[in-house]
mmCIF file of C-alpha atoms in Angstrom:
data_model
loop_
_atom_site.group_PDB
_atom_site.id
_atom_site.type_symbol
_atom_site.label_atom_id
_atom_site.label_comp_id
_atom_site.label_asym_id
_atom_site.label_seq_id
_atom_site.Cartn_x
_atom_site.Cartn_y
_atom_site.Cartn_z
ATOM 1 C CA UNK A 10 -47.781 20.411 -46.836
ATOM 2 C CA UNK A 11 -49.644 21.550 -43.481
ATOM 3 C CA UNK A 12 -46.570 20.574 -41.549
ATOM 4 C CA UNK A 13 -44.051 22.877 -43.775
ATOM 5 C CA UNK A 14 -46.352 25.587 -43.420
ATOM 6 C CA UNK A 15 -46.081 25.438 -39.481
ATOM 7 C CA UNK A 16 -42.606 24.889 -39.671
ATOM 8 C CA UNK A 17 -42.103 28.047 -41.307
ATOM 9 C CA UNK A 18 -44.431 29.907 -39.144
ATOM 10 C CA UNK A 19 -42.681 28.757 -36.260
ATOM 11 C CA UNK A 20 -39.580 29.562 -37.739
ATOM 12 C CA UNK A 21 -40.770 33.234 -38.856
ATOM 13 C CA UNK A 22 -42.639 34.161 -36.319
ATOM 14 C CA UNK A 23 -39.697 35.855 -33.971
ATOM 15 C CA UNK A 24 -38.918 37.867 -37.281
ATOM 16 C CA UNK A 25 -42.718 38.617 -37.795
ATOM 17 C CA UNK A 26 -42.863 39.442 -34.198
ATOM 18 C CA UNK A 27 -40.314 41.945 -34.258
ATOM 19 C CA UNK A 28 -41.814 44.103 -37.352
ATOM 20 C CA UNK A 29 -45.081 43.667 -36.012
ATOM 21 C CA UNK A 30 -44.066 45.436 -32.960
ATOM 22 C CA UNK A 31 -42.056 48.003 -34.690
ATOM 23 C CA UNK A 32 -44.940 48.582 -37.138
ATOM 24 C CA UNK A 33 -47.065 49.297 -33.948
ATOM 25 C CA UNK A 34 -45.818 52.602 -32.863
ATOM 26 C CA UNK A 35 -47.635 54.651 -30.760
ATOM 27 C CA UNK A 36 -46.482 57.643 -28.968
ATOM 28 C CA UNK A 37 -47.480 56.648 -25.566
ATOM 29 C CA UNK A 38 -47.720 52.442 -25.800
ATOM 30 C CA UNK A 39 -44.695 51.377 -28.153
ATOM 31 C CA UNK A 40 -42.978 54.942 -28.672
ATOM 32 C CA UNK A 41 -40.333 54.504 -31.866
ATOM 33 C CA UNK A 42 -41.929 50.522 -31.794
ATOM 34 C CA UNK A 43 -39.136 50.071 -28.868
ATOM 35 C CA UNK A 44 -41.234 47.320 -27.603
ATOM 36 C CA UNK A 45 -39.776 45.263 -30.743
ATOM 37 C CA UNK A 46 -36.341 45.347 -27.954
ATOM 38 C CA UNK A 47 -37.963 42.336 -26.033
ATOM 39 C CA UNK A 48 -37.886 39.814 -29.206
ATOM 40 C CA UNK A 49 -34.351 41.433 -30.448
ATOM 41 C CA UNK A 50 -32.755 40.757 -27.078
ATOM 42 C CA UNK A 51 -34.900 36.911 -26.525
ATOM 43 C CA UNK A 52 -33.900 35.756 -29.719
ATOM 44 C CA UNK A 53 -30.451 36.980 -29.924
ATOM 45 C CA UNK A 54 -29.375 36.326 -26.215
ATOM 46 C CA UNK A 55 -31.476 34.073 -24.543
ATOM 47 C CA UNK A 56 -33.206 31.687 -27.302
ATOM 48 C CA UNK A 57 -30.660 32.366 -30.286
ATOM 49 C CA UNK A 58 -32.605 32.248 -33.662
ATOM 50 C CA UNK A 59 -30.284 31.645 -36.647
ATOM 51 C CA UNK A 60 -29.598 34.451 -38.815
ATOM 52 C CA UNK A 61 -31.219 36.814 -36.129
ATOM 53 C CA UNK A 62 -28.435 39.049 -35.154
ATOM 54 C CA UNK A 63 -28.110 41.151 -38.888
ATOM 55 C CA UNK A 64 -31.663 41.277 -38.653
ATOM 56 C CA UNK A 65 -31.903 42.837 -34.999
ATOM 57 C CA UNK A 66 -28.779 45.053 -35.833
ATOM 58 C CA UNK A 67 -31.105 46.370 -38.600
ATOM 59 C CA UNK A 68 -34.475 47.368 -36.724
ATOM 60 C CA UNK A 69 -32.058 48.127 -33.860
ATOM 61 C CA UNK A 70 -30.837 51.115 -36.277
ATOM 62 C CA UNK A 71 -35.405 51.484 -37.562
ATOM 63 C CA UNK A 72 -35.498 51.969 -34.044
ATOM 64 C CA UNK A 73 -32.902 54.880 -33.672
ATOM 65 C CA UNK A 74 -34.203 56.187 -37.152
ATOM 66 C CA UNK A 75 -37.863 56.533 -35.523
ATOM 67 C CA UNK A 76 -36.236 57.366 -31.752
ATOM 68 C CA UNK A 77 -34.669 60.500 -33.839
ATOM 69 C CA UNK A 78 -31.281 58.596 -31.796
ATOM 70 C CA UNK A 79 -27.978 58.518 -33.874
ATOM 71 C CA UNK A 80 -26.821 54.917 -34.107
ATOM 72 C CA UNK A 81 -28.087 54.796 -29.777
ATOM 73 C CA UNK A 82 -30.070 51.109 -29.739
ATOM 74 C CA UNK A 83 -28.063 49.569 -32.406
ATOM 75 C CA UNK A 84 -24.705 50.259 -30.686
ATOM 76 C CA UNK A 85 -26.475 49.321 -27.277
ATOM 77 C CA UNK A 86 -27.417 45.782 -28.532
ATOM 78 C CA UNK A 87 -23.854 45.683 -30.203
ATOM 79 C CA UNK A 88 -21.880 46.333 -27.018
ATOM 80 C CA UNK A 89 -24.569 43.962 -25.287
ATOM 81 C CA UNK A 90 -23.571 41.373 -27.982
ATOM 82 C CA UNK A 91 -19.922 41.716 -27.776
ATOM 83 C CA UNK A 92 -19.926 41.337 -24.136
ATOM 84 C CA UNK A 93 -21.926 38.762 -23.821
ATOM 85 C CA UNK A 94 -19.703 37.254 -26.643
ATOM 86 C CA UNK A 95 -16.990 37.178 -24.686
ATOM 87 C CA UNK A 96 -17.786 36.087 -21.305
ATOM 88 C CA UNK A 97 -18.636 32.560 -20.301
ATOM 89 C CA UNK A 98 -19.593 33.028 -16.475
ATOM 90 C CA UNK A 99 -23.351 33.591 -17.098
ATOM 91 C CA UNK A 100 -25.643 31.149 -20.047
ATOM 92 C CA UNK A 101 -28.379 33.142 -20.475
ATOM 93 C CA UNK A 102 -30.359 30.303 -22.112
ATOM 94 C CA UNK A 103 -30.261 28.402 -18.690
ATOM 95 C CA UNK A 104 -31.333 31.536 -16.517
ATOM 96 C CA UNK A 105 -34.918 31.449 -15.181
ATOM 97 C CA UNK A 106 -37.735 33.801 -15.908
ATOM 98 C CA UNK A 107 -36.622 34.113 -19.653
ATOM 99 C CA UNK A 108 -33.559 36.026 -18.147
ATOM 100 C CA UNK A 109 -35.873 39.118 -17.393
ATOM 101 C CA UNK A 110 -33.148 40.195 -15.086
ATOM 102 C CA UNK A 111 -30.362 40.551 -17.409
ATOM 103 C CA UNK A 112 -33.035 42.272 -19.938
ATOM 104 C CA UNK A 113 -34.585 44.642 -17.165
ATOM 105 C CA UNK A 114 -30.021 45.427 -16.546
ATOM 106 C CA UNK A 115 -29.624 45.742 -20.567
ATOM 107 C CA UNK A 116 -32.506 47.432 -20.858
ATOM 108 C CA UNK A 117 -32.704 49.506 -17.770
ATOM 109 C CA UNK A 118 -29.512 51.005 -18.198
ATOM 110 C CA UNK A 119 -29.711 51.788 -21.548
ATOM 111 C CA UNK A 120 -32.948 53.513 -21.109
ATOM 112 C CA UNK A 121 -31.181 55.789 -18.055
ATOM 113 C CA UNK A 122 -28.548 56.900 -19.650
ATOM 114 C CA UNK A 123 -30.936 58.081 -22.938
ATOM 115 C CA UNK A 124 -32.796 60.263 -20.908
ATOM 116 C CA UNK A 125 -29.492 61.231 -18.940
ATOM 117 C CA UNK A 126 -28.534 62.851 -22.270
ATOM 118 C CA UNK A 127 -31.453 65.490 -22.379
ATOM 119 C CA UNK A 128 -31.900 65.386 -18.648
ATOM 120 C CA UNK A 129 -34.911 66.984 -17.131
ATOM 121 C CA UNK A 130 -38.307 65.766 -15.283
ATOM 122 C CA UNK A 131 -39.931 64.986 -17.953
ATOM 123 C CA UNK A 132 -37.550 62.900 -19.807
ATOM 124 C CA UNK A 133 -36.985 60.843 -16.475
ATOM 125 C CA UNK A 134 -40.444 59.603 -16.219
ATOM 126 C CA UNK A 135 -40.714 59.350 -19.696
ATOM 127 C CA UNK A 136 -37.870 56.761 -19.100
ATOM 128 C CA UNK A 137 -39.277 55.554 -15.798
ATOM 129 C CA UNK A 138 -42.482 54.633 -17.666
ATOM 130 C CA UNK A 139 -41.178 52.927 -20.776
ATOM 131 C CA UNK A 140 -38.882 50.984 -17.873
ATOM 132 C CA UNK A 141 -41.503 49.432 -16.602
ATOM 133 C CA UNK A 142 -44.098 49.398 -19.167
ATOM 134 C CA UNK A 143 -41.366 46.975 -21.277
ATOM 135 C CA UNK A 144 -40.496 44.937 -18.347
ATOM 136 C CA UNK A 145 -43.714 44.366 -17.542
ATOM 137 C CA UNK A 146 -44.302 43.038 -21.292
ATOM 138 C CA UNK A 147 -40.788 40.913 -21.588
ATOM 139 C CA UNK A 148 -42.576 37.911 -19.977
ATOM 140 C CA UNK A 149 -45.784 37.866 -21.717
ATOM 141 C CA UNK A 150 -44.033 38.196 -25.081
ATOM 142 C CA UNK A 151 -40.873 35.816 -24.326
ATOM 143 C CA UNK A 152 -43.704 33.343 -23.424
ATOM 144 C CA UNK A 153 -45.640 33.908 -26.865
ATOM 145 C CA UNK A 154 -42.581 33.063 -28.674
ATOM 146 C CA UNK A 155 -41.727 30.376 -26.576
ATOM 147 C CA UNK A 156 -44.844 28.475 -27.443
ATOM 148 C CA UNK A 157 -45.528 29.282 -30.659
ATOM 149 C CA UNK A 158 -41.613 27.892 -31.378
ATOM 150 C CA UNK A 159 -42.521 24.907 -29.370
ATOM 151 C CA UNK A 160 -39.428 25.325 -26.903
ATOM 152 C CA UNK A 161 -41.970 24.579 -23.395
#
């Protein structure tokens, strides 16, 4: 019975994960809980969870509902998807560093052109900061749900 019970943990927790940190919004830390991006993107991309892409499509558009952003993130991670769909040049399950690279790209740009669209001083280091506050939190999180899922 103790071993089902883990199993499922391990099996919930990137879904867990990603409503925890949604749930956690604060204005300057986690605004619109866009910190739950580093589990959508790890799970969908570069450790594929079953199940996990209808689910990140759906706090992908929570995210744009508490971002005030029409439809922004959830088309974002659905062009990401479709691209990565259709190329087969780059396995992003095989790159190092939990493919931090391709998430600080995704990630990056996506955050560059949002504050493009209202563009002013404040908006850019608004976007500077959450740049590298999230980068700087991929790792430790893609490592959490590495280990709790076993997948050293």
């Amino acid at each position: 019975m103790k071993k089902q019970v883990l199993d499922f943990l391990r099996t919930a927790f990137p879904f867990i994960c990603v409503i925890v940190l949604w749930r956690l919004s604060v204005a300057f830390w986690n605004p619109a809980g866009i910190l739950a991006i580093i589990p959508i993107f790890y799970c969908s991309f570069v450790r594929p969870v079953p199940w996990f892409a209808l689910f990140s499509v759906i706090f992908c558009f929570l995210i744009d509902y508490r971002f005030d952003t029409l439809f922004y993130w959830t088309a974002a991670y659905c062009l990401f998807y479709a691209i990565n769909g259709f190329q087969n040049f780059i396995d992003l399950s095989r790159l190092d560093k939990n493919a931090l690279n391709v998430f600080t790209v995704f990630f990056g740009l996506a955050t560059f052109l949002l504050a493009l669209f209202e563009f002013n001083v404040s908006n850019m280091m608004r976007a500077i900061w959450l740049f590298a506050w999230t980068t700087t939190l991929y790792f430790p999180i893609t490592a959490l749900i590495k280990r709790v899922g076993n997948d050293r």
